[in-house]
Tab-separated table of C-alpha atoms and ligand atoms in Angstrom:
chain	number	residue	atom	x	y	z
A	4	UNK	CA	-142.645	-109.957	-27.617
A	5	UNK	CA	-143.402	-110.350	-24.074
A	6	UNK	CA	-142.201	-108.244	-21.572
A	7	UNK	CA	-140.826	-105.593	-23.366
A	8	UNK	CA	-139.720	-104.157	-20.746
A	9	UNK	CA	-136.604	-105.086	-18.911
A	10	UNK	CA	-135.175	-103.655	-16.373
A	11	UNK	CA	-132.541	-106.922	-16.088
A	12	UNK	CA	-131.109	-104.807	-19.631
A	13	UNK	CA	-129.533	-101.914	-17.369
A	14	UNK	CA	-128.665	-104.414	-14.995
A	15	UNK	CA	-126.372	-107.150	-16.741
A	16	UNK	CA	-122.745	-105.881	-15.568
A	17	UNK	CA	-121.139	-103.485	-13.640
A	18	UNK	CA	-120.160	-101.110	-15.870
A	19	UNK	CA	-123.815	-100.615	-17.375
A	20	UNK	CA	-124.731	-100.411	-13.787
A	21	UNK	CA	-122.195	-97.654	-12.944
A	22	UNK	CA	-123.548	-95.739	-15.945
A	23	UNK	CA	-126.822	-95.678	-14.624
A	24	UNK	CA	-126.242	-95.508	-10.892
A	25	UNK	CA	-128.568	-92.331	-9.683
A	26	UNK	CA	-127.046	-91.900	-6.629
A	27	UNK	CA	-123.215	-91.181	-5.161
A	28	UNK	CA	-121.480	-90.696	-2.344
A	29	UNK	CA	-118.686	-88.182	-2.196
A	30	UNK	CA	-116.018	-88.237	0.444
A	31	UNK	CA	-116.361	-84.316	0.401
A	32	UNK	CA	-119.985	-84.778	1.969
A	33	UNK	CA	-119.070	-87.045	4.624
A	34	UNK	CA	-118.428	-85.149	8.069
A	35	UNK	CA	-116.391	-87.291	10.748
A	36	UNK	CA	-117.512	-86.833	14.499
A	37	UNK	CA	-114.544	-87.035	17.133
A	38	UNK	CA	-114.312	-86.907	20.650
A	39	UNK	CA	-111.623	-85.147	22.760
A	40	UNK	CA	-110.532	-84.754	26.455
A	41	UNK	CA	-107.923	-83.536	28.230
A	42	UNK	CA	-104.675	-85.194	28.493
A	43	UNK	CA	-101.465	-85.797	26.578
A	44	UNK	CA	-101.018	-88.834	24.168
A	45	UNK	CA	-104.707	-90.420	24.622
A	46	UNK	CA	-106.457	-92.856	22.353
A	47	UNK	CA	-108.894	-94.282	24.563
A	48	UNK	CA	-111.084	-96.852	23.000
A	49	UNK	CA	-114.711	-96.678	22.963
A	50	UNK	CA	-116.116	-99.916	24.137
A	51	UNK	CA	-119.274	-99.411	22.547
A	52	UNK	CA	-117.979	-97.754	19.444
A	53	UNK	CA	-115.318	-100.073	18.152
A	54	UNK	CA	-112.775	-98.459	16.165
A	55	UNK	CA	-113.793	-94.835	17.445
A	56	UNK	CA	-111.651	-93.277	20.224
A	57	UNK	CA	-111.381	-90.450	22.871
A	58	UNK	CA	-108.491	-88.472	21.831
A	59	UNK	CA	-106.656	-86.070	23.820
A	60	UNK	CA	-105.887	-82.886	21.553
A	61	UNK	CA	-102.044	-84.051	20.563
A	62	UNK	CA	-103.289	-87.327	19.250
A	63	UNK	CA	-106.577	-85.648	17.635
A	64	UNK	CA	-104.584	-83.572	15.502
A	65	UNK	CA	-102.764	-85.859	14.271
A	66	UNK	CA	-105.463	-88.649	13.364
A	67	UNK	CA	-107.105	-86.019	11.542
A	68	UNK	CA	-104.258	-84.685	9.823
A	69	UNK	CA	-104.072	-88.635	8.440
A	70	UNK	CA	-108.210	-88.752	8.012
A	71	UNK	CA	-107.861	-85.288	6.164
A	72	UNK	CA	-105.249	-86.882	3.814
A	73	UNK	CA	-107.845	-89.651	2.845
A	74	UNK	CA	-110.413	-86.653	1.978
A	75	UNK	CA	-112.812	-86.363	5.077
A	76	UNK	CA	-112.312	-82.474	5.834
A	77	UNK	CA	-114.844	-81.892	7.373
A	78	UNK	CA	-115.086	-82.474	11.662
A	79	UNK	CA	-117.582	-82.568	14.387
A	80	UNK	CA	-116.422	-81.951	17.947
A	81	UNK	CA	-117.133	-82.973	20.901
A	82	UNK	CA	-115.807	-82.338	24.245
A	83	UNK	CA	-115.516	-84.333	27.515
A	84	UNK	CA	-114.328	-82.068	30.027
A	85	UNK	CA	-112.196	-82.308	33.290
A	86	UNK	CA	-115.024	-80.346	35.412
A	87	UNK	CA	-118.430	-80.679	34.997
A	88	UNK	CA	-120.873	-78.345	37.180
A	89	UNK	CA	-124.589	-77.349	37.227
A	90	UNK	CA	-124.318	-74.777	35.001
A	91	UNK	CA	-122.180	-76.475	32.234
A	92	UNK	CA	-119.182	-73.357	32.393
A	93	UNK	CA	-116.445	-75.383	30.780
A	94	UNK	CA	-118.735	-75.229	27.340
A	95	UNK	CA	-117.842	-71.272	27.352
A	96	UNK	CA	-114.586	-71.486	29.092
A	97	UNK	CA	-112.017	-69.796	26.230
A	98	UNK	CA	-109.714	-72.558	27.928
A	99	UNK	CA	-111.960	-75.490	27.475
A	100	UNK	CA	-111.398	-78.642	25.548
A	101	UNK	CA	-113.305	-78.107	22.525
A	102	UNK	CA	-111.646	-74.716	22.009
A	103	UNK	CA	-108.290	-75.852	22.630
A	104	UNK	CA	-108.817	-78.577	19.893
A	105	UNK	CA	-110.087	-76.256	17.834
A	106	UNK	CA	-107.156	-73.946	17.541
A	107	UNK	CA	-104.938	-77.431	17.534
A	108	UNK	CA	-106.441	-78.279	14.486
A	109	UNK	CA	-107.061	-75.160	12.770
A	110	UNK	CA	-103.174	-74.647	13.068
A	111	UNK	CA	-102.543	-77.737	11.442
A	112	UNK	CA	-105.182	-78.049	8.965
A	113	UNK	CA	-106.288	-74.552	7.781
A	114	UNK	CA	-108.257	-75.760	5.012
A	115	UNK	CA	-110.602	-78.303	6.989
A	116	UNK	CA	-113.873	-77.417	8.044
A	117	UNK	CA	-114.340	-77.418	11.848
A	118	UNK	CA	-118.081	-77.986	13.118
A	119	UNK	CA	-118.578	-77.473	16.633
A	120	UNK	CA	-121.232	-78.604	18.505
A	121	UNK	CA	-122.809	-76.643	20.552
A	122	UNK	CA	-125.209	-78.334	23.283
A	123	UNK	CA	-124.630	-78.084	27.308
A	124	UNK	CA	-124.990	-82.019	28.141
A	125	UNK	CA	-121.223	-82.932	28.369
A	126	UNK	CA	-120.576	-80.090	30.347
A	127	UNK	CA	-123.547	-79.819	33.060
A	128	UNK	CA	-123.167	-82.456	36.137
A	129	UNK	CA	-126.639	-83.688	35.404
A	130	UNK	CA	-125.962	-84.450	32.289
A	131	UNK	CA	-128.808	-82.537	30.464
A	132	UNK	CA	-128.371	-79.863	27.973
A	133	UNK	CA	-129.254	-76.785	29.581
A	134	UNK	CA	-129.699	-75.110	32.686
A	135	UNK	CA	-131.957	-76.605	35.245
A	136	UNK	CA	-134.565	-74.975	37.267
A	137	UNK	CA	-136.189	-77.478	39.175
A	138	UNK	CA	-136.353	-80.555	37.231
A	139	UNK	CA	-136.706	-78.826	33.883
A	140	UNK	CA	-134.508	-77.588	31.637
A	141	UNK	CA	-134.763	-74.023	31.858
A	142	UNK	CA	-134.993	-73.005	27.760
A	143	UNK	CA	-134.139	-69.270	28.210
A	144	UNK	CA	-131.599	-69.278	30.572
A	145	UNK	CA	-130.056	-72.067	28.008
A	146	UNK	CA	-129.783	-70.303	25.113
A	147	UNK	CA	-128.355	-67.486	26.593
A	148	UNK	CA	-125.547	-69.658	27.858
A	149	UNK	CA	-125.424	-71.728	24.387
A	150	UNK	CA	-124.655	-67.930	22.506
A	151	UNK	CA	-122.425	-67.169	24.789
A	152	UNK	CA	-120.418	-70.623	24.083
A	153	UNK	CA	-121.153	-70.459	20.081
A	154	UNK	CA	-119.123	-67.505	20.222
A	155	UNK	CA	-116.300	-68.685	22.299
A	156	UNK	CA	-116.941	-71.527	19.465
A	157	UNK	CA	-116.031	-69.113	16.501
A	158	UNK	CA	-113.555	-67.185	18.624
A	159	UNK	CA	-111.294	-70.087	19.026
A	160	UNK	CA	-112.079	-71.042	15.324
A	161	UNK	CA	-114.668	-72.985	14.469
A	162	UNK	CA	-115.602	-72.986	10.939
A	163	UNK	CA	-119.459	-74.007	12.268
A	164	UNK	CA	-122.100	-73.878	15.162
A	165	UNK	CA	-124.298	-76.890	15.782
A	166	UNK	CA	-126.507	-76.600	18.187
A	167	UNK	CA	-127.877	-80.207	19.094
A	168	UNK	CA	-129.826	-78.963	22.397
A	169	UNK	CA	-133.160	-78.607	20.554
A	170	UNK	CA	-134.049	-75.451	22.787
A	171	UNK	CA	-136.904	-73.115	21.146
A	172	UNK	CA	-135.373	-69.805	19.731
A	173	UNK	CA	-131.609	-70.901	20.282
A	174	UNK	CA	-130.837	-70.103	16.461
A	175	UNK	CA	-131.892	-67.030	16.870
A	176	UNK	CA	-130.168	-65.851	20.151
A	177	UNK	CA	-126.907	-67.786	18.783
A	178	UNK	CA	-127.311	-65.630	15.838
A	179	UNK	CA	-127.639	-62.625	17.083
A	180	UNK	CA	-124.808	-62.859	19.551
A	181	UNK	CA	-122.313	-64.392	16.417
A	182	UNK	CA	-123.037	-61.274	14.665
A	183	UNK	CA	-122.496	-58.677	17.795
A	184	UNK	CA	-119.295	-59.920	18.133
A	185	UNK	CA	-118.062	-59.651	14.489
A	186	UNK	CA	-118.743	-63.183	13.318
A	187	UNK	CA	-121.271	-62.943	11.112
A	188	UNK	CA	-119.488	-64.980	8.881
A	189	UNK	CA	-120.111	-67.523	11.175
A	190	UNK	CA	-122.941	-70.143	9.712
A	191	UNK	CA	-125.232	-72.491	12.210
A	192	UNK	CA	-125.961	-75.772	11.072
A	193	UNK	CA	-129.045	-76.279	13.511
A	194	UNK	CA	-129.784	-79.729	14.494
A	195	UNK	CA	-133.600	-78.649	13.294
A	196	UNK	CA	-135.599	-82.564	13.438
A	197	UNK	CA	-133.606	-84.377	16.213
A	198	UNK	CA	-135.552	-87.055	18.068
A	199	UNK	CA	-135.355	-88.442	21.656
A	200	UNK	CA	-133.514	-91.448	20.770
A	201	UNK	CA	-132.529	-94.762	22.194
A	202	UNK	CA	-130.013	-94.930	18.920
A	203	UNK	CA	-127.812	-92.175	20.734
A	204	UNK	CA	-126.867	-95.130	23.404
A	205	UNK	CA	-123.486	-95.471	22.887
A	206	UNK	CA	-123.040	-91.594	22.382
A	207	UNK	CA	-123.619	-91.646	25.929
A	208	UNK	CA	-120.867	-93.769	26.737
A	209	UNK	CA	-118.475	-91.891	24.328
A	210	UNK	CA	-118.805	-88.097	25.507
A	211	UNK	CA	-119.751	-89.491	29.128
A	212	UNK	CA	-123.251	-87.259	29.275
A	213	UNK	CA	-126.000	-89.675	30.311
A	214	UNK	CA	-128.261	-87.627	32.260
A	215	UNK	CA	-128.374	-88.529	36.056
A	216	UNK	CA	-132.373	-88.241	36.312
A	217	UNK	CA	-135.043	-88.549	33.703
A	218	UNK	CA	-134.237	-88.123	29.814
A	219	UNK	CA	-134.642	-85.659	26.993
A	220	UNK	CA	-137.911	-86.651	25.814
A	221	UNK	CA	-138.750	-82.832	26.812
A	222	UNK	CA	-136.714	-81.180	24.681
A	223	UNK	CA	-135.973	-83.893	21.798
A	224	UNK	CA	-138.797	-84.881	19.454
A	225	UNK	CA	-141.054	-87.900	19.807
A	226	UNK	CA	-140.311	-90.544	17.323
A	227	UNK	CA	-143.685	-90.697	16.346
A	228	UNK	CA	-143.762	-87.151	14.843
A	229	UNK	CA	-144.006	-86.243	11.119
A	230	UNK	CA	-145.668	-82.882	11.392
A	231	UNK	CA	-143.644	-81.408	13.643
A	232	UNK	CA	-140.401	-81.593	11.940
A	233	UNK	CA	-141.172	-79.513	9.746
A	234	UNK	CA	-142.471	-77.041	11.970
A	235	UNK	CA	-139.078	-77.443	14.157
A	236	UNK	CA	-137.088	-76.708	10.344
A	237	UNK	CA	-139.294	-73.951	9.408
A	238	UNK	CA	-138.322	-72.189	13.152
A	239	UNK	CA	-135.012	-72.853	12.458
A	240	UNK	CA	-134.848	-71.161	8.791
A	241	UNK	CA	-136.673	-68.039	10.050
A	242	UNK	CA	-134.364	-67.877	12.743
A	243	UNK	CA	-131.343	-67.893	10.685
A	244	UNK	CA	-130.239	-71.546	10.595
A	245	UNK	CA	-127.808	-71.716	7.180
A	246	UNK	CA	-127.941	-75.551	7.291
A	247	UNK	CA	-130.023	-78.294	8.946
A	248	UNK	CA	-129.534	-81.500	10.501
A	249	UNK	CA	-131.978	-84.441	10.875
A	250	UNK	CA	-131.320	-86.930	13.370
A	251	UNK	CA	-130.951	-89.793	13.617
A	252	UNK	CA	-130.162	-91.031	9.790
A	253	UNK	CA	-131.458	-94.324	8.779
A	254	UNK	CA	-134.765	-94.895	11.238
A	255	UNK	CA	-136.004	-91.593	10.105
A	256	UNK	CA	-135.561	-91.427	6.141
A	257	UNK	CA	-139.121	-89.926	5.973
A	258	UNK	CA	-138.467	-87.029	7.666
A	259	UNK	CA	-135.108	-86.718	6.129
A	260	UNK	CA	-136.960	-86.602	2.488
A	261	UNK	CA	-139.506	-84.601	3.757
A	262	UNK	CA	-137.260	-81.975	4.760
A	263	UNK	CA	-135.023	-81.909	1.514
A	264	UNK	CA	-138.485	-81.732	-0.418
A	265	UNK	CA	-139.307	-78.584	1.313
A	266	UNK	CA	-136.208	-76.552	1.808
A	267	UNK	CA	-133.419	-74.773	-0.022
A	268	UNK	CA	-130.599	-75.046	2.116
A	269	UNK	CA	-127.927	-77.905	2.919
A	270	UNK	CA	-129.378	-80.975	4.755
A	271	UNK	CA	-127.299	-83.331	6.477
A	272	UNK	CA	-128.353	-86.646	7.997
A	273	UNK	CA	-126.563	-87.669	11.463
A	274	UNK	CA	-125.912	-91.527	11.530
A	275	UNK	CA	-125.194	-91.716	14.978
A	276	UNK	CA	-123.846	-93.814	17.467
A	277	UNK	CA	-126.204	-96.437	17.792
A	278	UNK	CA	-126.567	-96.866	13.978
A	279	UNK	CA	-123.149	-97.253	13.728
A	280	UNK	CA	-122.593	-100.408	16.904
A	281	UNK	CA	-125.220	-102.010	15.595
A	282	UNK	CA	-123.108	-102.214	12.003
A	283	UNK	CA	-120.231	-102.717	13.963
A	284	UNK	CA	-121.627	-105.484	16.153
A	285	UNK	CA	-123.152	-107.524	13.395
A	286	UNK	CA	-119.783	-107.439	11.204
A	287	UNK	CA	-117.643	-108.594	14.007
A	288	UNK	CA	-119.882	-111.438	14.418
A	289	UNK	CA	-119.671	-112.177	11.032
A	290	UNK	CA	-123.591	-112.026	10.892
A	291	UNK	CA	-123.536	-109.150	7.931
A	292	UNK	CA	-120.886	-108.022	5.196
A	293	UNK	CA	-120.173	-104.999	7.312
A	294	UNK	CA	-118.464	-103.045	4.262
A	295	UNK	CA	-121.266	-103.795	1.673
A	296	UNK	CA	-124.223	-102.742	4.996
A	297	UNK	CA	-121.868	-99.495	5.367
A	298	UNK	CA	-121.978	-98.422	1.937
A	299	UNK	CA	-125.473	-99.844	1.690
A	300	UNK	CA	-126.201	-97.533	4.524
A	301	UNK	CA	-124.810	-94.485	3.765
A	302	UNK	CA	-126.297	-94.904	0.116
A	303	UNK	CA	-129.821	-95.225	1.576
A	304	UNK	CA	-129.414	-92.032	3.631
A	305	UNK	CA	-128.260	-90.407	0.602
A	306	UNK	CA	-130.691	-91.577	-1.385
A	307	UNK	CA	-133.332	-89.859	0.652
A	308	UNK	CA	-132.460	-86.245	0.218
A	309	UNK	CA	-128.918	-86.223	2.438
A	310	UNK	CA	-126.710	-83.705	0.885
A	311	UNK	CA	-124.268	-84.350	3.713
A	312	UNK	CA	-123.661	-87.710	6.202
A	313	UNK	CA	-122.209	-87.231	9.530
A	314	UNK	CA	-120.711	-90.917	10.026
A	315	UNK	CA	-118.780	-92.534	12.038
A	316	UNK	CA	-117.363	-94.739	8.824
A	317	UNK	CA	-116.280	-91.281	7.281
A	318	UNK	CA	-111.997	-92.392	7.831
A	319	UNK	CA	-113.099	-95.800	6.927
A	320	UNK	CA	-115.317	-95.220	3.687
A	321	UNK	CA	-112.657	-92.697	2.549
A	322	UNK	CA	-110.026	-95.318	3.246
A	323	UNK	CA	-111.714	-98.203	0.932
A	324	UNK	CA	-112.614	-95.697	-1.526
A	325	UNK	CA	-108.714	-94.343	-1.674
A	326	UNK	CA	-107.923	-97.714	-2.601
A	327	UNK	CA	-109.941	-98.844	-5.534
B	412	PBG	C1	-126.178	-84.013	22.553
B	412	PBG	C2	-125.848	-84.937	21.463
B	412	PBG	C3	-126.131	-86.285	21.415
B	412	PBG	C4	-125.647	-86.749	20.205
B	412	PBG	C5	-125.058	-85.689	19.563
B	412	PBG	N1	-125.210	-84.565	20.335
B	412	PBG	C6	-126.707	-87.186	22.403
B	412	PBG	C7	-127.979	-86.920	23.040
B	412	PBG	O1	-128.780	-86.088	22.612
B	412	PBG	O2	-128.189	-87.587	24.037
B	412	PBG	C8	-125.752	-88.160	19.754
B	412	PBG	C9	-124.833	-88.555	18.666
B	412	PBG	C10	-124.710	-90.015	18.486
B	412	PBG	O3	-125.445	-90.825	19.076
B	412	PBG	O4	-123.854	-90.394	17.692
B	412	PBG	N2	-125.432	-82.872	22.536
C-alpha cells in the first residue's frame, strides 16, 4: 500500500504527540535577566520592554522571591548606577548597585543562583565597555578592571561571573584574580560568540548604556561570522570559561548548534532584548499568538543545542506552565 510511511500516524492527537515530543523546556534552564538601580520602592517600566521593569533593590527582592516561587531560580543582573565616570568605578565599588542587590537577594533566597554580569558599559560615561584610550577601547587596561569587579562580584555573592565585554584574554585574568582571592569556587559563564547587534536595542534603553560615540562593532563579532565563533569559544575554554553563552538566541541558531556540537560544557542561548519587543510588539497588536510564538521560540532555541535560555519570558513561561 502506498505510502507506507506516515508520519500523520505519530501525529493524530496530543497525547501521541507528547509521547514523541524530542524536545522540552524546563523551567530549571530558564535564567531571568533583571535590572536594578538605586532607590527605594521602584518599578519603573521599560517602554521598550513591556512587562520588564527597573527595580530598585527592595522591590527586586521581592519580585524575585514571587518569580523564584514559580521555579525560575536562576538571575542575571544588571546594574544602572547613580554615577557614571570614564573609568566605569561604580562596577567595582563594594557599595555599588549590583552588589547591594546581590547580598539583598542572597539573604532572601539562599538557594537561587545569582549570575552577575560583568561588562563596564553601564558604568563608564561613554557608554562602552571598557576603558578608553583615545577612541578605542583599551583591552588590557579592561580586563584588569573587569577582575577586579568579578571579584567584588563573588565577594558580595554572586553565584556566577558573566563577562559580556568580549575583551581578548578577560577569562583568563578574571580567573586568575577569582582564585587569588579564595574564590575559586567561583565559575565564569563567558559570553564566548556574542555579536554586534542591532537586536540589543532596547537593552540600551533598559540599563541606560548606549554608547555616546561610535558602537561595539570593535569588540563584538560581525554577524556575518561562522568561523570565528568557534575560535572566540575555544579561547574561552582554554582560558577557563566553565560555561558559554551565545548571543543573540534566535538569529544565530547556527552558531548556537555549532557550538553545542563541539563542546562539553553548558551552553546557554541569550534571547535578548530585541527578540523579546519584537514578540511583545506583535502580540499587543494582535498580529501573532504571542504565547504559542514564545513557546515556539524558546523551543527553537532549545532545539538547537541550548542547554540553558536567558529570557525575558522566564516569570511568564513559568507562570503558564504553573498553571496547566
Ligand atoms: C553589555 C550587554 C548588552 C546586553 C547584555 N550585556 C548590550 C550591548 O552589548 O550593547 C544585551 C542584552 C539584551 O539586549 O537583552 N554588557
Amino acid at each position: 500500500m502506498f505510502p507506507i510511511e506516515r508520519p500523520r500516524r505519530l501525529r493524530q492527537n496530543e497525547t501521541l504527540r507528547a509521547l514523541v515530543r524530542e524536545t522540552h523546556i524546563s523551567v530549571d534552564q530558564l535564567i531571568y535577566p533583571v535590572f536594578v538601580r538605586s532607590g527605594e520602592g521602584v518599578k519603573e517600566p521599560i517602554s521598550s520592554m513591556p512587562g520588564i521593569f527597573q527595580w530598585s533593590v527592595d522591590t527586586l527582592t521581592d519580585h524575585l522571591t514571587k518569580v523564584f516561587s514559580l521555579g525560575v531560580r536562576s538571575f542575571l543582573f544588571f546594574g544602572i548606577p547613580s554615577h557614571k565616570d570614564s573609568q566605569g568605578s561604580h562596577a567595582y565599588n563594594p557599595d555599588g548597585i549590583v552588589q547591594i542587590a546581590l547580598q539583598s537577594v542572597k539573604d532572601r533566597l539562599p538557594q537561587a543562583v545569582l549570575i552577575a554580569d560583568l561588562c563596564l558599559c553601564e558604568y563608564t560615561d561613554h557608554g562602552h565597555c571598557g576603558i578608553l584610550r583615545g577612541n578605542t577601547v583599551d583591552n588590557d587596561l579592561t580586563i584588569d578592571v573587569l577582575a577586579r569587579t568579578a571579584v567584588v562580584q563573588a565577594r558580595a555573592g554572586a553565584t556566577i561571573v558573566a563577562p559580556s565585554d568580549m575583551m581578548d584574554g578577560r577569562v583568563k585574568r578574571i580567573r586568575q584574580a577569582l582564585d587569588q582571592s579564595g574564590f575559586d569556587e567561583v565559575p565564569i559563564m563567558s559570553y564566548a560568540a556574542k555579536y554586534a547587534s542591532g537586536f540589543y536595542g532596547p537593552f540600551r534603553d533598559a540599563a541606560e548604556n548606549t554608547p555616546a560615540f561610535g558602537d561595539r562593532r570593535a569588540y563584538q563579532m560581525d554577524p556575518a561570522n561562522r568561523n570565528e565563533a568557534m575560535k572566540e569559544v575555544f579561547l574561552d575554554l582554554e582560558e577557563g570559561s566553565d560555561m558559554l553563552i551565545v548571543k543573540p538566541a534566535m538569529p544565530y541558531l547556527d552558531i548556537l548548534s555549532d557550538v553545542k556540537k563541539s563542546v562539553r560544557v553548558p551552553v546557554a542561548a541569550y534571547q535578548v532584548s530585541g527578540e523579546y519587543s519584537m514578540i511583545k510588539a506583535a502580540g499587543l497588536q494582535g498580529w501573532i499568538e504571542e504565547e504559542r510564538v514564545i513557546e515556539e521560540s524558546l523551543t527553537s532555541i532549545k532545539r538547537a543545542g541550548a542547554d540553558m535560555i536567558i529570557t525575558y519570558f522566564a516569570p511568564e513561561y513559568a507562570r503558564w506552565h504553573s498553571e496547566q
